[in-house]
PDB file of C-alpha atoms in Angstrom:
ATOM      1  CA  UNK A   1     102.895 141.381  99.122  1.00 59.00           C
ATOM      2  CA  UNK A   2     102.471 138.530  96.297  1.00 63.00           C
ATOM      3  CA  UNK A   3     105.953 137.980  94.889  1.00 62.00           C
ATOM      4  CA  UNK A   4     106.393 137.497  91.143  1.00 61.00           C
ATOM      5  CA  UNK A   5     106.310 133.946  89.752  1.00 55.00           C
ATOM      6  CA  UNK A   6     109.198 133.559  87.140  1.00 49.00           C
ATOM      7  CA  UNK A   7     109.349 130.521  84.637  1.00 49.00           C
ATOM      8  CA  UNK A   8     111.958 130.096  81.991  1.00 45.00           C
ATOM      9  CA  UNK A   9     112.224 127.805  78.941  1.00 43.00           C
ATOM     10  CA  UNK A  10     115.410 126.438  77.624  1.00 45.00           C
ATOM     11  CA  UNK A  11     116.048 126.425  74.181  1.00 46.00           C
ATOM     12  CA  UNK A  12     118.801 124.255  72.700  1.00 52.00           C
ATOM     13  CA  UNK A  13     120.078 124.463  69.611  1.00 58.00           C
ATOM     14  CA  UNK A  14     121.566 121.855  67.634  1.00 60.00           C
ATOM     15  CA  UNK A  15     125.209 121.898  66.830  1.00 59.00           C
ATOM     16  CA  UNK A  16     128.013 119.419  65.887  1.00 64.00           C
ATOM     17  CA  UNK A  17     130.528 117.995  68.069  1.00 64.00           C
ATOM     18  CA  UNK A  18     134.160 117.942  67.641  1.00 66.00           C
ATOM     19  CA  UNK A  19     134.300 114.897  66.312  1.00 67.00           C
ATOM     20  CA  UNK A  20     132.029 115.697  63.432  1.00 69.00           C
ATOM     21  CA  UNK A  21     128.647 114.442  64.757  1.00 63.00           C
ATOM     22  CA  UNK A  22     125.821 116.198  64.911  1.00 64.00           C
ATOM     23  CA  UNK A  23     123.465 116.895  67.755  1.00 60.00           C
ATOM     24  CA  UNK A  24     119.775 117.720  66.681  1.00 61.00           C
ATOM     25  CA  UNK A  25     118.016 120.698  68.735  1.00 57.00           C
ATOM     26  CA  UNK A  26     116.386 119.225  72.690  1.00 51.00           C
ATOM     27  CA  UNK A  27     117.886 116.238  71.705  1.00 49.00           C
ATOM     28  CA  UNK A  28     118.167 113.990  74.514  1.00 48.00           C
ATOM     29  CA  UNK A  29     120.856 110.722  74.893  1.00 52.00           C
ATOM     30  CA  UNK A  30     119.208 109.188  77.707  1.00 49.00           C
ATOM     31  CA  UNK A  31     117.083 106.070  76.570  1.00 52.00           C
ATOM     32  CA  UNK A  32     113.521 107.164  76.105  1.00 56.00           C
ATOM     33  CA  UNK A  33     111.236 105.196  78.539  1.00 62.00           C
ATOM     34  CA  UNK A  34     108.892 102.523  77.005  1.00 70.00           C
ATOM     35  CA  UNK A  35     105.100 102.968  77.017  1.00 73.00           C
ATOM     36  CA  UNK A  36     103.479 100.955  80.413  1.00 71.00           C
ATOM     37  CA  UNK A  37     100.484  99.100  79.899  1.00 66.00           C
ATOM     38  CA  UNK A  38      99.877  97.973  83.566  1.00 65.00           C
ATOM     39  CA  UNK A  39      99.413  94.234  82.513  1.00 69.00           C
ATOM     40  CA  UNK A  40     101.121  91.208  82.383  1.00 74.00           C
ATOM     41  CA  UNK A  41     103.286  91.453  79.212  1.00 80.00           C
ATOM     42  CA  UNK A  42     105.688  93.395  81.497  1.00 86.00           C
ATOM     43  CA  UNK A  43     106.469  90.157  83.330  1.00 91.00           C
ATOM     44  CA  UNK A  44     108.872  88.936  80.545  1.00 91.00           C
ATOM     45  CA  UNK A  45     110.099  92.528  80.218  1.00 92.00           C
ATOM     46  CA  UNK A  46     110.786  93.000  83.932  1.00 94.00           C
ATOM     47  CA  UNK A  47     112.011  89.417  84.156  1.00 95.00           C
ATOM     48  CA  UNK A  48     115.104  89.809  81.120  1.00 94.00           C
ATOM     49  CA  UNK A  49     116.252  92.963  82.870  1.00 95.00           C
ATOM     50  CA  UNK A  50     116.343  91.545  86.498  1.00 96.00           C
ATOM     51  CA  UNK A  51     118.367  88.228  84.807  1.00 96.00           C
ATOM     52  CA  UNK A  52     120.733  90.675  82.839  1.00 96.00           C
ATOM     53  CA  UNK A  53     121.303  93.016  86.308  1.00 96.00           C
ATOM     54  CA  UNK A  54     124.482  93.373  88.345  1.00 96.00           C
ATOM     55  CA  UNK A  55     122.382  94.229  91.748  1.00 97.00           C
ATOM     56  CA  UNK A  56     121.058  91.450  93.671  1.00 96.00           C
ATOM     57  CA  UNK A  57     117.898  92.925  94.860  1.00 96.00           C
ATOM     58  CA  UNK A  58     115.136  94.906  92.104  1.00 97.00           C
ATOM     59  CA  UNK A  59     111.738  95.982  92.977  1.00 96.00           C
ATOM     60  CA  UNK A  60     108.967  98.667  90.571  1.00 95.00           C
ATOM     61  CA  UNK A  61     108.581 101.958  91.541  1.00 93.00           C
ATOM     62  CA  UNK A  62     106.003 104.622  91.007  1.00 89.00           C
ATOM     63  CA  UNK A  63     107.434 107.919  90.737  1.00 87.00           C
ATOM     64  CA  UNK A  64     104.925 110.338  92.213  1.00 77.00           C
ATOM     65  CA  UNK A  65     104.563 113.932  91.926  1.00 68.00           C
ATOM     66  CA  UNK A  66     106.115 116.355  94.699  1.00 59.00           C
ATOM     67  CA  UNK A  67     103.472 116.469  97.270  1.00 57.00           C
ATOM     68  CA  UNK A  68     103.880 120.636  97.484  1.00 52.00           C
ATOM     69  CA  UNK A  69     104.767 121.646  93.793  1.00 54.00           C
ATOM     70  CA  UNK A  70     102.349 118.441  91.718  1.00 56.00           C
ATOM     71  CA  UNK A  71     105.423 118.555  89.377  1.00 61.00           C
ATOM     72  CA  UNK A  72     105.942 115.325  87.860  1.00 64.00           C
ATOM     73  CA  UNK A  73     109.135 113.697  89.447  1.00 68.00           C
ATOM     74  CA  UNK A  74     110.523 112.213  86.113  1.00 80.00           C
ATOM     75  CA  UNK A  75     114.361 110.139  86.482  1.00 88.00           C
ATOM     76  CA  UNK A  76     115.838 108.256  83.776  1.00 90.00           C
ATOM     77  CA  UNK A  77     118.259 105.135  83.376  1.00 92.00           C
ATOM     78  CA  UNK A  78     120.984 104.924  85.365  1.00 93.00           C
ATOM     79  CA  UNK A  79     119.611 107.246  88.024  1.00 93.00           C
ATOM     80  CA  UNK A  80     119.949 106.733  92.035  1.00 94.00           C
ATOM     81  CA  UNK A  81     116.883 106.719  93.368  1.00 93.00           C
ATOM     82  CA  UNK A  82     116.256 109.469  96.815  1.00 90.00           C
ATOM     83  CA  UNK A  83     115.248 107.932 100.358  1.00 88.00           C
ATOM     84  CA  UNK A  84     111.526 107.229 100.762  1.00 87.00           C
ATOM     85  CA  UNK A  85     109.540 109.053 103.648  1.00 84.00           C
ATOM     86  CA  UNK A  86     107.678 106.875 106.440  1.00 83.00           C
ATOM     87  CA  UNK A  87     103.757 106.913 106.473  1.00 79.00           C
ATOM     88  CA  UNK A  88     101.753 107.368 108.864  1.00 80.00           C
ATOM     89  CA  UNK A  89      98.049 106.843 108.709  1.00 78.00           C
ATOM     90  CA  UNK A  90      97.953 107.488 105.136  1.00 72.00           C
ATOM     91  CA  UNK A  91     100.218 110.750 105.898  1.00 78.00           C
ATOM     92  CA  UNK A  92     103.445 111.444 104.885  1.00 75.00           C
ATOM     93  CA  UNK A  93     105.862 112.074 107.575  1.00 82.00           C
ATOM     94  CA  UNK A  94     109.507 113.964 107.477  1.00 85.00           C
ATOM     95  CA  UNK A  95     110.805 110.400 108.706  1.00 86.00           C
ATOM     96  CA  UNK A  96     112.762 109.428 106.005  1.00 86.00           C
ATOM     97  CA  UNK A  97     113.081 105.461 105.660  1.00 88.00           C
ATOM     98  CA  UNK A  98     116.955 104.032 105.274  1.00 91.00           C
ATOM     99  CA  UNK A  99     116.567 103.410 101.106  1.00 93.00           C
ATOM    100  CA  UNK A 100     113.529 103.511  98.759  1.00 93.00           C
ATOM    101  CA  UNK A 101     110.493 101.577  99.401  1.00 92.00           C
ATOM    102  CA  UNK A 102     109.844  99.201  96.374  1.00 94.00           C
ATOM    103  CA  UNK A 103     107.148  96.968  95.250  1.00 94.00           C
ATOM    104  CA  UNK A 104     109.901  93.554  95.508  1.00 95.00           C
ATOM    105  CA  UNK A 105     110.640  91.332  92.522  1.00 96.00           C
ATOM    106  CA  UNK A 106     112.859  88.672  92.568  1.00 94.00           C
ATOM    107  CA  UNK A 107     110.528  85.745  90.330  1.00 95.00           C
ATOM    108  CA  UNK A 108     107.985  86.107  88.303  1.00 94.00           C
ATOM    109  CA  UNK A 109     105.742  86.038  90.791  1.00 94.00           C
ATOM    110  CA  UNK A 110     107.151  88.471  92.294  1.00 94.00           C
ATOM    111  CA  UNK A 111     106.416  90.591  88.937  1.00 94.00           C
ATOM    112  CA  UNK A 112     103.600  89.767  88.215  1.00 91.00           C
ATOM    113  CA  UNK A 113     102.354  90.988  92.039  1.00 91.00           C
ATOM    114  CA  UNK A 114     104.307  94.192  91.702  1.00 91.00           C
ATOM    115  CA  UNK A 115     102.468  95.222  88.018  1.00 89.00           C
ATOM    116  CA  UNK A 116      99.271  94.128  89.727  1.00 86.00           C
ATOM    117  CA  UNK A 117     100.050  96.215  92.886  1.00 86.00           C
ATOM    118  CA  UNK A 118     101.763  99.138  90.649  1.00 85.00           C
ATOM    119  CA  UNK A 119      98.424 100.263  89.311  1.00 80.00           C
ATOM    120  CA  UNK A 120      97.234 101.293  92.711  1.00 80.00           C
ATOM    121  CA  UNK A 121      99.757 103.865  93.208  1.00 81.00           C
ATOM    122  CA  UNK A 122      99.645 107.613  91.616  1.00 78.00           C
ATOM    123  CA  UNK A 123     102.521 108.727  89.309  1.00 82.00           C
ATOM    124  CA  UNK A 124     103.352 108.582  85.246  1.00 83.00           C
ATOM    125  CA  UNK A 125     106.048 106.625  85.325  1.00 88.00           C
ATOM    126  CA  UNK A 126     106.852 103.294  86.594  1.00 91.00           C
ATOM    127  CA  UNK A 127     110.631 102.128  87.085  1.00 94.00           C
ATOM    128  CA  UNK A 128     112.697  99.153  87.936  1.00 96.00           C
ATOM    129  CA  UNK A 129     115.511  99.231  90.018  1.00 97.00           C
ATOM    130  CA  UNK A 130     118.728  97.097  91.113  1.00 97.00           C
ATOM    131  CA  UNK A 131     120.562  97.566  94.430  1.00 97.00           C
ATOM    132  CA  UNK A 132     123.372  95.663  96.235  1.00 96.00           C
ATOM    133  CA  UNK A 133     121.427  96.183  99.745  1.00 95.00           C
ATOM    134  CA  UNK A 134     117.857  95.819 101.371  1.00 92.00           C
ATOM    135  CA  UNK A 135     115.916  95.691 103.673  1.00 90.00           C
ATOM    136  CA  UNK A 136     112.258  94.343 104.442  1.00 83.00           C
ATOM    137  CA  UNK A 137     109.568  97.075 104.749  1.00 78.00           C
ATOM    138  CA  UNK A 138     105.991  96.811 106.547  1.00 75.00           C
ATOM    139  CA  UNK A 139     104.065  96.060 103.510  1.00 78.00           C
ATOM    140  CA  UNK A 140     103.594  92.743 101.660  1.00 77.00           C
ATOM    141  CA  UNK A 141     105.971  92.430  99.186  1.00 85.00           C
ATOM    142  CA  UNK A 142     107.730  95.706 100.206  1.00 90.00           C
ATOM    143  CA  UNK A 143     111.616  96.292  99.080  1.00 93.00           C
ATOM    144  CA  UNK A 144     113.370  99.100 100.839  1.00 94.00           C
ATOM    145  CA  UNK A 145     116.308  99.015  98.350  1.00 95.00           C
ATOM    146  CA  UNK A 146     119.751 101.306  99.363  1.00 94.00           C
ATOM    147  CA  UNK A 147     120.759 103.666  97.013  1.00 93.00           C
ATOM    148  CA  UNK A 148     118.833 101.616  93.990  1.00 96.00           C
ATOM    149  CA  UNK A 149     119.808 102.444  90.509  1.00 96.00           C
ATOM    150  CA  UNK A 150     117.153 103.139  88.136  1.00 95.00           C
ATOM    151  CA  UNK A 151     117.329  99.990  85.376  1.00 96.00           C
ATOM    152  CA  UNK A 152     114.217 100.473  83.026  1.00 94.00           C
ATOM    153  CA  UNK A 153     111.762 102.997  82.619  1.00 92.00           C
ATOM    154  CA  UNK A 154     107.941 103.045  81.407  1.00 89.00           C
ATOM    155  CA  UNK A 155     105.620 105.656  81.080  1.00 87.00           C
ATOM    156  CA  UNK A 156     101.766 105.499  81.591  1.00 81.00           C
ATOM    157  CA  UNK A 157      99.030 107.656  82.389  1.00 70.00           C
ATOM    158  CA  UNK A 158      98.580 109.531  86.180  1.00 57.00           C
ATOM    159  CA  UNK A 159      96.328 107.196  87.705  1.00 59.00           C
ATOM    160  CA  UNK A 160      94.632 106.851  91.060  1.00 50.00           C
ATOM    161  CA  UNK A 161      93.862 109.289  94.005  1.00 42.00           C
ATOM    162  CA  UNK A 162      96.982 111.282  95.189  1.00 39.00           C
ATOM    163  CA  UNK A 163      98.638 109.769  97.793  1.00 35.00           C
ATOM    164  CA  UNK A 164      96.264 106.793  98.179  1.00 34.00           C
ATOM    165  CA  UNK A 165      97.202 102.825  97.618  1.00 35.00           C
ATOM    166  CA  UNK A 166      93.677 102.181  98.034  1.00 35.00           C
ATOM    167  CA  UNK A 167      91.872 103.563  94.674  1.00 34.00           C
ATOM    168  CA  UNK A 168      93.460 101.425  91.404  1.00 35.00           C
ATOM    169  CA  UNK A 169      93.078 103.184  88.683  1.00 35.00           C
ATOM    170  CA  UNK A 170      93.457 102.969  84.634  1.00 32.00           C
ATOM    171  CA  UNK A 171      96.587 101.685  82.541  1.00 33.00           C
ATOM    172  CA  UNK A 172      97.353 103.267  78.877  1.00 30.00           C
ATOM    173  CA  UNK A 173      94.113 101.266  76.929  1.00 28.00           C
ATOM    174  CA  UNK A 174      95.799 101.257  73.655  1.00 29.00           C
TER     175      UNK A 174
END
């Protein structure tokens, strides 16, 4: 037997706060993520941020889409990051890596690299992160950053072949 699929929508209403402000209806406090171009006038971008940051260690991520559901995994400033999975052959594993595999940037370089590498992965949104800890992954230029903190936030969008670093795709053109 097929069992019934329920989705909801939440609907908030605006209202004002004790202190006399007023909140507008879905409005949301968390900053809004900038729009990702997949070129190099990130570099300056990335490179502020990384100055400005508390965390030693920073590397981009792609956030992906849950490999069962395809719902977009979207996380905002301030976030902590989940534990990446190993890979094995170009297939996910349940072998969960100790921290979250990063494209590394520590110079600009290093971001320029990551933006290049960044539009070979699948996913709408593209993050920076800090951490305190890391540790060296497989890949070139690989981060595997320990609990990382989510520092900025762009959106762009899907590109490339699910679950594939080998097919780059296309950047917002505008």
């Amino acid at each position: 037997m097929t069992q019934p699929v329920l989705f909801l929508k939440a609907s908030i209403k605006g209202y004002t706060r004790s202190d006399g402000t007023t909140v507008a209806p879905h409005e949301d406090s968390r900053p809004s993520a900038s729009k990702w171009y997949g070129d190099q006038r990130h570099v300056q971008e990335i490179m502020d941020v990384v100055r400005s940051s508390p965390h030693r260690h920073h590397g981009l991520r792609i956030m992906s889409p849950h490999p069962v559901t395809d719902a977009s995994a979207t996380v905002a400033i301030g976030d902590t990051l989940p534990h990446s999975y190993r890979w094995n052959d170009g297939n996910a594993t349940n072998r969960a890596l100790k921290g979250t595999s990063t494209l590394r940037v520590r110079t600009e370089a290093d971001a320029r690299r990551a933006i290049t590498l960044a539009g070979m992965y699948y996913g709408k949104q593209v993050v920076l992160v800090g951490s305190h800890e890391k540790r060296t992954g497989p890949d070139e230029q690989e981060a595997v950053l320990t609990t990382p903190k989510v520092l900025a936030s762009w959106h762009r969008k899907e590109v490339g072949i699910r679950y594939s670093v080998a097919n780059p795709g296309a950047d917002h053109s505008d």
